[in-house]
Coordinates of C-alpha atoms in Angstrom, one line a residue:
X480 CA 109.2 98.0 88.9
X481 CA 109.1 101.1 87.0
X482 CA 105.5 99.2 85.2
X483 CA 104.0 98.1 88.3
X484 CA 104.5 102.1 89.7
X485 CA 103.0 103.6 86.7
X486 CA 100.0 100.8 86.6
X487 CA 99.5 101.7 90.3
X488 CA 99.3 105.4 90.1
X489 CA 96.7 104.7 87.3
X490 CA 94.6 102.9 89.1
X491 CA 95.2 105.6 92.2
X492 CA 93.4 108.5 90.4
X493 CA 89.9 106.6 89.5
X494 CA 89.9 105.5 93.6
X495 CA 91.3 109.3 94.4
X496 CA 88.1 110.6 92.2
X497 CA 85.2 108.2 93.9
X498 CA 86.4 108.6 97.3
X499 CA 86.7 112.5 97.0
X500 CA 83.2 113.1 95.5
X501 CA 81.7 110.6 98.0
X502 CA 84.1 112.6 100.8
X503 CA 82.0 115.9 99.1
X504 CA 78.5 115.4 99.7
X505 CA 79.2 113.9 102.8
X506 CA 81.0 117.6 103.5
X507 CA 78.4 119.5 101.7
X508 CA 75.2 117.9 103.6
X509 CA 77.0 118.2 106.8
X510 CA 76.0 121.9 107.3
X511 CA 74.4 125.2 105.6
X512 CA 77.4 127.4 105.4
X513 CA 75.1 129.8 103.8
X514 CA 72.2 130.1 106.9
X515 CA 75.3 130.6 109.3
X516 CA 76.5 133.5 107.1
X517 CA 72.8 135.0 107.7
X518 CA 72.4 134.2 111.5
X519 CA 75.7 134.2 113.0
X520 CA 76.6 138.1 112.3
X521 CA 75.7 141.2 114.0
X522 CA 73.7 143.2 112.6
X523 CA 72.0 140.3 109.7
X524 CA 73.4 141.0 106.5
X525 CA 70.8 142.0 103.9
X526 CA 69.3 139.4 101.4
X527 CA 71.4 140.8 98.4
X528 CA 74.7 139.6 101.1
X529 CA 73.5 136.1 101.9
X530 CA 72.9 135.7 98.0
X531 CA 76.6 137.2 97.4
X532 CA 78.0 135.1 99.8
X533 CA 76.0 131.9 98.5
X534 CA 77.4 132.7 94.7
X535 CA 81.0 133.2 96.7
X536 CA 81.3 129.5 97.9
X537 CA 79.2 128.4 94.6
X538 CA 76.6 127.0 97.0
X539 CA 73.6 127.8 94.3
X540 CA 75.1 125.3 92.1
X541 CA 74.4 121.5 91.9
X542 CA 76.6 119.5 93.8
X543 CA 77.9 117.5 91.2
X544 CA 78.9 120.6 89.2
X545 CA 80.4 122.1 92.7
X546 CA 82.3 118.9 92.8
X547 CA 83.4 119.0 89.4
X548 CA 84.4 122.7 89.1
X549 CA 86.5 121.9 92.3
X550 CA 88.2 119.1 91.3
X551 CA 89.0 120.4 87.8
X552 CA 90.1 123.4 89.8
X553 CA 92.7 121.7 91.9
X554 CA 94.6 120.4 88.6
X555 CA 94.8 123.9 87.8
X556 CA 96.0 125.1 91.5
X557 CA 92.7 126.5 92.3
X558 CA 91.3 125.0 95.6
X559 CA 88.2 126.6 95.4
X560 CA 86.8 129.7 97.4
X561 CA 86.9 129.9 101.0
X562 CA 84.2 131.3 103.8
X563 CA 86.7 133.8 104.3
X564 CA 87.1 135.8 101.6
X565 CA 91.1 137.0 101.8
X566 CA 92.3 133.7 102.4
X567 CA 93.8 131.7 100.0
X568 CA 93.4 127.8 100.8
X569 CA 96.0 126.4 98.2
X570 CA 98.6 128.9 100.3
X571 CA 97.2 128.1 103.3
X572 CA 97.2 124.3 102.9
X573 CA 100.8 124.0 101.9
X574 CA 102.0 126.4 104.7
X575 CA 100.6 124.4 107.5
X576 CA 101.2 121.0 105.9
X577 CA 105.0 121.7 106.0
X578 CA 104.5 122.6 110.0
X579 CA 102.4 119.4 110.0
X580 CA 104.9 117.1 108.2
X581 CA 107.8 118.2 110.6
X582 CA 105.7 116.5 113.4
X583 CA 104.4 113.5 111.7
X584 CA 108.1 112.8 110.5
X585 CA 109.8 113.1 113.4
X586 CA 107.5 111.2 115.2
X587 CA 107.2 108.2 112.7
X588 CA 110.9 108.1 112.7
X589 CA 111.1 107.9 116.5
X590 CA 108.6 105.2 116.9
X591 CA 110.3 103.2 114.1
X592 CA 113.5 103.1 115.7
X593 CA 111.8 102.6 118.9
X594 CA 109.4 99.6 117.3
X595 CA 112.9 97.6 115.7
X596 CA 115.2 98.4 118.3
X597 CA 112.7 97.0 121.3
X598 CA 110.6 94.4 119.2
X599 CA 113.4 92.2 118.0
X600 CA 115.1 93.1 121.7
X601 CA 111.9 91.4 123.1
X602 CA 111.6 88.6 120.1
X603 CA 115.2 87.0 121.3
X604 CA 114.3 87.6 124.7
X605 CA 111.3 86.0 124.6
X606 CA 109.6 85.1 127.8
X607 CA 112.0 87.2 129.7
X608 CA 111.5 90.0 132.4
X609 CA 112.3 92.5 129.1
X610 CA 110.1 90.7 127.2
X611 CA 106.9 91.0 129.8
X612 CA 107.9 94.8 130.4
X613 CA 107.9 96.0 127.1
X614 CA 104.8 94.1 126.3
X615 CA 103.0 95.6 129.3
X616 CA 104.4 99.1 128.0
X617 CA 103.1 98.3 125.2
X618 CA 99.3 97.8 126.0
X619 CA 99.6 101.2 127.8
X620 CA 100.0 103.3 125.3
X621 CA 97.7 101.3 123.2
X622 CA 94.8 101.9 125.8
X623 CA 96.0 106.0 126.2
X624 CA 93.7 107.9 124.4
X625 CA 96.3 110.4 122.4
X626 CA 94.1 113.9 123.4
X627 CA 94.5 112.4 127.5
X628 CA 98.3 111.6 126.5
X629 CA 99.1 115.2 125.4
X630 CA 97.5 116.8 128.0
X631 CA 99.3 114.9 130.7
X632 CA 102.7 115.5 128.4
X633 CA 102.0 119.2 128.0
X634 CA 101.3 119.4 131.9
X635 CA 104.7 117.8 132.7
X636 CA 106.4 120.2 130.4
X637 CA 104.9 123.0 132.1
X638 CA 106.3 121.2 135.6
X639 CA 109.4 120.3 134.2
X640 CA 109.8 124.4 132.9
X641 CA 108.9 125.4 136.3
X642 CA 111.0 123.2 138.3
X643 CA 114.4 123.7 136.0
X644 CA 113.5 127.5 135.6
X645 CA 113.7 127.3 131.6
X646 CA 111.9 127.3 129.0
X647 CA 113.3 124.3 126.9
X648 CA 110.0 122.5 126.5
X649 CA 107.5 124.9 124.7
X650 CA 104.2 123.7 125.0
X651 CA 102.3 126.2 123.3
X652 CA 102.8 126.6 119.2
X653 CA 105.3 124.9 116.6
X654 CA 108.1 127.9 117.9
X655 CA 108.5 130.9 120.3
X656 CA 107.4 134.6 118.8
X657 CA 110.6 135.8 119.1
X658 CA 112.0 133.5 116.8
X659 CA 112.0 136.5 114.0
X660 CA 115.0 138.7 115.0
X661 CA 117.1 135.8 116.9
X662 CA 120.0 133.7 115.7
X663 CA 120.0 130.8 113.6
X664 CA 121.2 128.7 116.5
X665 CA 118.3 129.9 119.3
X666 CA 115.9 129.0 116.6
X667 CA 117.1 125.5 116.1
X668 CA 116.8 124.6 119.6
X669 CA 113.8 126.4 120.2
X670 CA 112.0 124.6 117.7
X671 CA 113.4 121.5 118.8
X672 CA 112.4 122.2 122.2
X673 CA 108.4 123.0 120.9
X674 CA 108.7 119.7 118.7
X675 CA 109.8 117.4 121.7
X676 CA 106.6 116.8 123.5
X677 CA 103.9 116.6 120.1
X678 CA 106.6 114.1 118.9
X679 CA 106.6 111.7 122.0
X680 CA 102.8 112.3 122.3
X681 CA 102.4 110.8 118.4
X682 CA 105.3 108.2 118.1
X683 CA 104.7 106.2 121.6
X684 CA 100.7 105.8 120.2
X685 CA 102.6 104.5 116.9
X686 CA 105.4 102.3 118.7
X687 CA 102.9 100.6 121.3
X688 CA 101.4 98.3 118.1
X689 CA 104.1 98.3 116.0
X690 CA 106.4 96.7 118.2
X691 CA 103.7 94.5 118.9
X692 CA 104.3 93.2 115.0
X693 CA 107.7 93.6 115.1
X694 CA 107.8 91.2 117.8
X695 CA 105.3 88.8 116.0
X696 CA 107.0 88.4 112.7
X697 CA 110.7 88.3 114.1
X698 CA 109.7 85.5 115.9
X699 CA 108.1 83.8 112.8
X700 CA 111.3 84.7 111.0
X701 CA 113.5 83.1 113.6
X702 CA 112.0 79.8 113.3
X703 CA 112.2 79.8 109.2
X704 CA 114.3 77.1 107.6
X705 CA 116.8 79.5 106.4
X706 CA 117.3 81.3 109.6
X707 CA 118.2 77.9 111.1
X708 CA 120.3 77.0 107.6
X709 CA 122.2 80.4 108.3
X710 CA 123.0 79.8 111.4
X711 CA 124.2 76.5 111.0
X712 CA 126.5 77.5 108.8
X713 CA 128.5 79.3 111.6
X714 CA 127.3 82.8 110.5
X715 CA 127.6 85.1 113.4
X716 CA 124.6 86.2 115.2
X717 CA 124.1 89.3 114.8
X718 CA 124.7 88.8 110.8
X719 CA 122.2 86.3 110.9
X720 CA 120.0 88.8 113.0
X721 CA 120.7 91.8 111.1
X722 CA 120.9 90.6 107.3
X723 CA 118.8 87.6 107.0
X724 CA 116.2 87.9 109.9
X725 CA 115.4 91.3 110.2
X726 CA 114.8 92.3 106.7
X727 CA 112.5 89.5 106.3
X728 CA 110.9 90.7 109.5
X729 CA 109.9 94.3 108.9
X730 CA 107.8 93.4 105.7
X731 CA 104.7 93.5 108.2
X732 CA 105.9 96.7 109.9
X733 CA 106.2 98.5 106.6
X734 CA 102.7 97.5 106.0
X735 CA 101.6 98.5 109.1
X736 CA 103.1 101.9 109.4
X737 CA 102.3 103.1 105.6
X738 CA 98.3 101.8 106.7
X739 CA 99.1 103.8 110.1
X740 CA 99.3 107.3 108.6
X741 CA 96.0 108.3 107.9
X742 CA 95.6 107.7 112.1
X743 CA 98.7 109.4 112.5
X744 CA 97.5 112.3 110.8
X745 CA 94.4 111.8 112.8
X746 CA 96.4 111.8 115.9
X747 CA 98.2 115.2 114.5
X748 CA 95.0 117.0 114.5
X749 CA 94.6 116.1 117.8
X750 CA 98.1 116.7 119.3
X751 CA 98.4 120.0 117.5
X752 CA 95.3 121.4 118.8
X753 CA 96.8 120.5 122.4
X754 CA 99.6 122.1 122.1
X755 CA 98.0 125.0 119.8
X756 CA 100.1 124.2 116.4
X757 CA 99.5 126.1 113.7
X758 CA 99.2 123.1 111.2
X759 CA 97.2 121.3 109.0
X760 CA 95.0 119.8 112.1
X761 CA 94.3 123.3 113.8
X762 CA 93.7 123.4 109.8
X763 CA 90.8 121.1 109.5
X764 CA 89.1 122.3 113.1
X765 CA 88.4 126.0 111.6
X766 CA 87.2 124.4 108.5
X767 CA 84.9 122.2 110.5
X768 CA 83.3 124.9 112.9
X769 CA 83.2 127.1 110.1
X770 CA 81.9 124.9 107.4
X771 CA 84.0 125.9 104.8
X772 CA 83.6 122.8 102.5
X773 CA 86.2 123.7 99.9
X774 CA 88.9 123.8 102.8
X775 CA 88.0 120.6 104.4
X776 CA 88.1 119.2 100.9
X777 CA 91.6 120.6 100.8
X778 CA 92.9 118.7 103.9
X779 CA 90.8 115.6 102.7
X780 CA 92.5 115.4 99.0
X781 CA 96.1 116.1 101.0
X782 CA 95.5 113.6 103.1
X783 CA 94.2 111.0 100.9
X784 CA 97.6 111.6 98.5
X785 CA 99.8 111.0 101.6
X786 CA 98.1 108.0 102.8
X787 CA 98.5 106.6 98.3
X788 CA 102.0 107.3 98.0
X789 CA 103.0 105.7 101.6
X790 CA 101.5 103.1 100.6
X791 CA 102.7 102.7 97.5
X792 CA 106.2 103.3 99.1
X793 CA 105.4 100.6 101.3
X794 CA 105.0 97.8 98.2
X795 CA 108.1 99.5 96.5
X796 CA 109.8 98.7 100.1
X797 CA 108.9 95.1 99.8
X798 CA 111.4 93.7 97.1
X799 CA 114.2 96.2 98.8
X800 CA 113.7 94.1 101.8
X801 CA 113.3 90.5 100.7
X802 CA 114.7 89.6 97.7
X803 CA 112.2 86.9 96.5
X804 CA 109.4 89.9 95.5
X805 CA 109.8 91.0 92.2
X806 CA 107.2 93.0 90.3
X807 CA 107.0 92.0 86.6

């Protein structure tokens, strides 16, 4: 296993390379950062300040030697200069992507549970009430467009804040200002209380289509051979359920959900600038209206490792969950 990792990451860093330099000039001829430095300020800045600025962002360069100064520059910890020139993009990247990951982990972990829990529920009850119900549920949230979701979410909490005369659910930013001189304790459960909404906003988008292959493959499982050999051996069944269907059955669903986070992370953008987080998604909007390039390419590169190594996780997973994978 340790081979087929290695072999893997290898292959990883030539695909990381094209898809980031074709990710570049899409990013570079997507806007003139330079002639909205000269028209967007008050008074214009003089000729010698535009030229300043363009040698700041290294936009008088050619784009392939933009691209490689910047990518040699990342192995070195240097993301590359930003439109703003006190801001630090390698410090800001890493800041927001630990508010970011808080969100997209708890809300992968939550639909997860809720994606086993009711998609083998609905595979042995199939053709029930249950099973109609949580189907129906689930082509809900598939058809809820995530920013429509968070705004109906972040209008209940503001109803539900009203109406119980607390201020449990924060709807506004990852924690509360006051957070700084508080106790330990107040801080826990105001951040809980600030990650409760993003988090259902993200994970029921997730848990709609994962149970929907949950479902699908415990079914499949439960009319295998050695599902019917198990149980006929008088194995109890929940064993047979637990231990011999349902690892078999979440091969898809780890799949699915390592293939699911680059729209997770899509989705994250989205939620946090609902509820006004101060992540990697509000992040990627400044970069966008601002057209700083190197910072986009920041959240791009970020991104695109996250989405590698959950995948990667995800064929690791396979021989943990059925024993007949091996990788020689």
């Amino acid at each position: 296993m340790l081979a087929y990792t290695v072999r893997r990451i290898l292959v990883s860093i030539p695909v990381l390379i094209v898809s980031t330099f074709i990710v570049f000039l899409v990013v570079v001829n997507s806007g003139d950062p330079v002639a909205n430095f000269a028209t967007s300020r008050q008074p214009p800045p003089s000729k010698a300040a535009v030229t300043a600025f363009a040698r700041h962002i290294h936009a008088d360069q050619p784009v392939v030697e933009r691209y490689w100064n910047w990518i040699t520059g990342v192995l070195h910890g240097d993301w590359g200069p930003s439109v703003q020139s006190n801001l630090d993009i390698g410090h800001d990247l890493f800041t927001r992507f630990r508010v970011t990951v808080t969100l997209v982990a708890a809300a992968m972990l939550l639909a997860l549970v809720m994606a086993i829990v009711f998609g083998v529920f609905s595979a042995i009850r199939q053709y029930s009430v249950a099973d109609y119900t949580i189907t129906f549920l689930g082509f809900l949230f598939l058809a809820m467009p995530v920013f429509w979701f968070a705004v109906l979410l972040k209008q209940a909490g503001i109803w539900f804040n009203q109406e119980t005369g607390s201020q449990f659910l924060g709807t506004i930013g990852e924690k509360s200002p006051y957070l700084e001189v508080d106790t330990t304790w107040n801080e826990f459960t105001d951040r809980i209380g600030h990650l409760v909404l993003p988090t259902i906003t993200l994970a029921l988008v997730s848990f709609a289509s994962w149970t929907r292959y949950t479902r699908a493959a415990m079914l499949e499982v439960l009319d295998s051979d050695y599902v019917r050999l198990a149980r006929a051996k008088g194995l109890r069944r929940g064993r047979v359920l637990t231990r011999h269907a349902l690892r078999t059955a979440l091969i898809p669903l780890a799949t699915v959900t390592a293939l699911d986070i680059a729209i997770i992370l899509g989705g994250a953008v989205i939620t946090e600038t609902i509820f006004q987080w101060h992540g990697m998604g509000e992040m990627l909007v400044q970069a966008a209206t601002t057209l700083d390039v190197y910072r986009t390419m920041a959240w791009l590169l970020l991104s695109a490792v996250v989405v590698i190594v959950f995948n990667l996780f995800a064929d690791l997973l396979y021989a943990v969950l059925d024993p007949r994978i091996r990788y020689d």
